[in-house]
CSV table of C-alpha atoms in Angstrom, one decimal:
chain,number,residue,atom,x,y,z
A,1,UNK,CA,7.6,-15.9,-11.5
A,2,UNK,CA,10.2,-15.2,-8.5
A,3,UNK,CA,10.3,-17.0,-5.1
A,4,UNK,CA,9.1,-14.4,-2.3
A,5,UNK,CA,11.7,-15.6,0.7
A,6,UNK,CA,10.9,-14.1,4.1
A,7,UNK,CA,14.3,-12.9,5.8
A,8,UNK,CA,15.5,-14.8,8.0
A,9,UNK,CA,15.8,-12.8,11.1
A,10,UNK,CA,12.6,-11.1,10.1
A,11,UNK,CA,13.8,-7.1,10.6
A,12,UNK,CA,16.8,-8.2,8.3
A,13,UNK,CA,19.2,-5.6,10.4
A,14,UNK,CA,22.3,-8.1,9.6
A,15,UNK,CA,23.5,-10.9,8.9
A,16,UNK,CA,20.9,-13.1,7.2
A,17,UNK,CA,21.3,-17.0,8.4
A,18,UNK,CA,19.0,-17.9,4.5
A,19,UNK,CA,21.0,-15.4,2.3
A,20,UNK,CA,21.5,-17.8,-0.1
A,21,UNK,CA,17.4,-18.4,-1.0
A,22,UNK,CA,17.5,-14.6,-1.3
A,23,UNK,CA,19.7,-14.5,-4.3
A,24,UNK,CA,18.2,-13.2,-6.9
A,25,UNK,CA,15.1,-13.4,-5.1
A,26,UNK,CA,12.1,-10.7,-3.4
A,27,UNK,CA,12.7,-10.6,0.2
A,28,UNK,CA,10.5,-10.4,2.3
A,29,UNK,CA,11.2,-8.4,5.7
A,30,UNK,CA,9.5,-7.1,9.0
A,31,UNK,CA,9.4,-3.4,10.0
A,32,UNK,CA,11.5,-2.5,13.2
A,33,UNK,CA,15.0,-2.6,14.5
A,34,UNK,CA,16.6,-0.5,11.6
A,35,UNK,CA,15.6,1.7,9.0
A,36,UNK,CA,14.3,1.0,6.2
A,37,UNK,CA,17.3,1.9,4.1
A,38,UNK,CA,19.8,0.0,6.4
A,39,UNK,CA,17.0,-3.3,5.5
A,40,UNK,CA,17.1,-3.0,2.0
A,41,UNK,CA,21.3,-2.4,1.7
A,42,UNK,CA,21.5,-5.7,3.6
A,43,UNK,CA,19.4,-7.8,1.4
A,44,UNK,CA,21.1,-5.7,-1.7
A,45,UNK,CA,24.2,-6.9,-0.4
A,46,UNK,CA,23.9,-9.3,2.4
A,47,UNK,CA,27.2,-11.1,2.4
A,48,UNK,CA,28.6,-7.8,1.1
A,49,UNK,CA,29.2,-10.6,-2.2
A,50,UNK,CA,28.2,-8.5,-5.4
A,51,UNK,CA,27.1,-12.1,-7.0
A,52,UNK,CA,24.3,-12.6,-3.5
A,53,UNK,CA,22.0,-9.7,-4.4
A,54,UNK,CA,18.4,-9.6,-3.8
A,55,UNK,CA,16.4,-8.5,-6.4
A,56,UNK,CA,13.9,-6.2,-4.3
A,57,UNK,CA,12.8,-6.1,-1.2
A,58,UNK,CA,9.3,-5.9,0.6
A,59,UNK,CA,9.0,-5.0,4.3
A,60,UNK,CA,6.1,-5.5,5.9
A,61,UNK,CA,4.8,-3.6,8.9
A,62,UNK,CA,5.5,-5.6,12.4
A,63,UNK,CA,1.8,-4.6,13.1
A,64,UNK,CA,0.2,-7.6,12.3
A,65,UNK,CA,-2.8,-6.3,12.6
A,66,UNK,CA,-2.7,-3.2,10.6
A,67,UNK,CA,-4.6,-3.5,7.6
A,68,UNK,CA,-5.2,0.2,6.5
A,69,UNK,CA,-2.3,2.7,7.5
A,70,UNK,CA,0.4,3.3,5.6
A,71,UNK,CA,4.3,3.9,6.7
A,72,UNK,CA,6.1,6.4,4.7
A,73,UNK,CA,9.7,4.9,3.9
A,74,UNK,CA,11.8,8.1,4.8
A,75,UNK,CA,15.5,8.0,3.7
A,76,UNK,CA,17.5,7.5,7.3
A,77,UNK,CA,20.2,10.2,8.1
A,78,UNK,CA,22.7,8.9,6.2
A,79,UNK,CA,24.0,9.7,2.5
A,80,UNK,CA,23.4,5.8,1.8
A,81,UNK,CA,21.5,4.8,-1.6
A,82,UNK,CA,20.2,1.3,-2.3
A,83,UNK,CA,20.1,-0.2,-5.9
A,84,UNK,CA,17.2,-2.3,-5.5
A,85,UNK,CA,13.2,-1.5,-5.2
A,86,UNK,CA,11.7,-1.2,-1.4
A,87,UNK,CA,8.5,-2.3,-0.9
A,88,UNK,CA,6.1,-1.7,2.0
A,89,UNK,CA,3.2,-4.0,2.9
A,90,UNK,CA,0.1,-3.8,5.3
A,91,UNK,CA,1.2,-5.6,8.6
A,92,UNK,CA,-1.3,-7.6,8.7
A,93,UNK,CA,-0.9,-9.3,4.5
A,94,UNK,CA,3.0,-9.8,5.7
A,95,UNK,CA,1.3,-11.8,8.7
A,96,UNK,CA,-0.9,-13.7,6.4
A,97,UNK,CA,1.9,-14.7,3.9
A,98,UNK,CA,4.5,-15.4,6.8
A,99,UNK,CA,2.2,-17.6,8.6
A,100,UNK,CA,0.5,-19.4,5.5
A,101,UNK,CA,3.9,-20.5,4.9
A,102,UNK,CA,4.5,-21.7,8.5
A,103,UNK,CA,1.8,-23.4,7.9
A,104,UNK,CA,2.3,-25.3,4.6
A,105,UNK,CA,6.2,-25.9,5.6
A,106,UNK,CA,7.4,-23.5,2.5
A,107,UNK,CA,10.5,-21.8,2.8
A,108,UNK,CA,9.2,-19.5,-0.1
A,109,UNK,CA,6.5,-18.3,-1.9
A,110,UNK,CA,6.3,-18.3,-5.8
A,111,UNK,CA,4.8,-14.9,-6.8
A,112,UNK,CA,4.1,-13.5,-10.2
A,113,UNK,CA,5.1,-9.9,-11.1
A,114,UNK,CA,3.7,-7.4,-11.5
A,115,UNK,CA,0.6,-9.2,-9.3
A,116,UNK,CA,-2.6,-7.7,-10.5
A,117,UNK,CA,-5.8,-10.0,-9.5
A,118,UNK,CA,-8.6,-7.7,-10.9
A,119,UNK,CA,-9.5,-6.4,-13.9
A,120,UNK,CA,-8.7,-2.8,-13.1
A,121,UNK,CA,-5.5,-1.1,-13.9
A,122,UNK,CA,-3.3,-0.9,-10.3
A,123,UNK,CA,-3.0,3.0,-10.9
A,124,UNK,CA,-7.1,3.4,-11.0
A,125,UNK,CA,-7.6,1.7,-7.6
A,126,UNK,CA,-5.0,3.5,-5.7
A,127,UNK,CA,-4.4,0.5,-3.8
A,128,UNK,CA,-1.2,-2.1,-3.8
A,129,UNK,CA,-2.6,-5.2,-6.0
A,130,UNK,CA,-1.6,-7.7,-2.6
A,131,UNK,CA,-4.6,-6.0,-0.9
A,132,UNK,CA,-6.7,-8.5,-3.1
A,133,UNK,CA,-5.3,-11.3,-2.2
């Protein structure tokens, strides 16, 4: 189990005002504003302290109601690498996890890895397992 902490700006393009619940943590972060790479170096290293790293992070399409297509995560322009596993989720599941929180009063959610809620091996149904939730 891992806490699933959304970013706090959502698009994550800088400094992060809850880095320290990402420590160690899954991040979760809204599409736009930057690139995808540029998202995932500043959880990696938000701080730029080697001890405040994210674990992953999980960026979530800022169409919230886009439940179906797809974004590829191109690598921007730059030589940059990140360290850490980048995510992307459906719009519209980041909206239902961002705003179930909102509306429990959670700063996190506890999430279980690898999530799998069927029966059926992840690779058969060619489909992320959060699509179940």
């Amino acid at each position: 189990q891992i806490h699933l902490v959304p970013a706090d700006p959502p698009e994550a393009c800088g400094e992060l005002n809850n880095g320290v619940f990402i420590q160690d943590q899954i991040a979760l972060v809204e599409r736009g504003g930057c690139s995808f790479l540029w998202k995932t170096r500043v959880i990696q290293e938000h701080g730029g302290r080697a001890e405040r790293v994210g674990r992953a992070v999980i960026i979530a399409d800022n169409a919230y109601d886009n439940d179906s297509f797809y974004i590829e995560m191109i690598q921007d322009s730059t030589r940059r690498t990140a360290d850490i596993p980048a995510l992307f989720l459906l719009g519209r599941d980041g909206y239902m996890i961002r705003r179930s929180l909102e509306q429990h009063g959670l700063p996190w959610a506890i999430i279980s890895i690898p999530v799998n809620v069927t029966s059926i091996p992840t690779y058969e149904i060619m489909q992320p397992p959060w699509t179940f939730w």
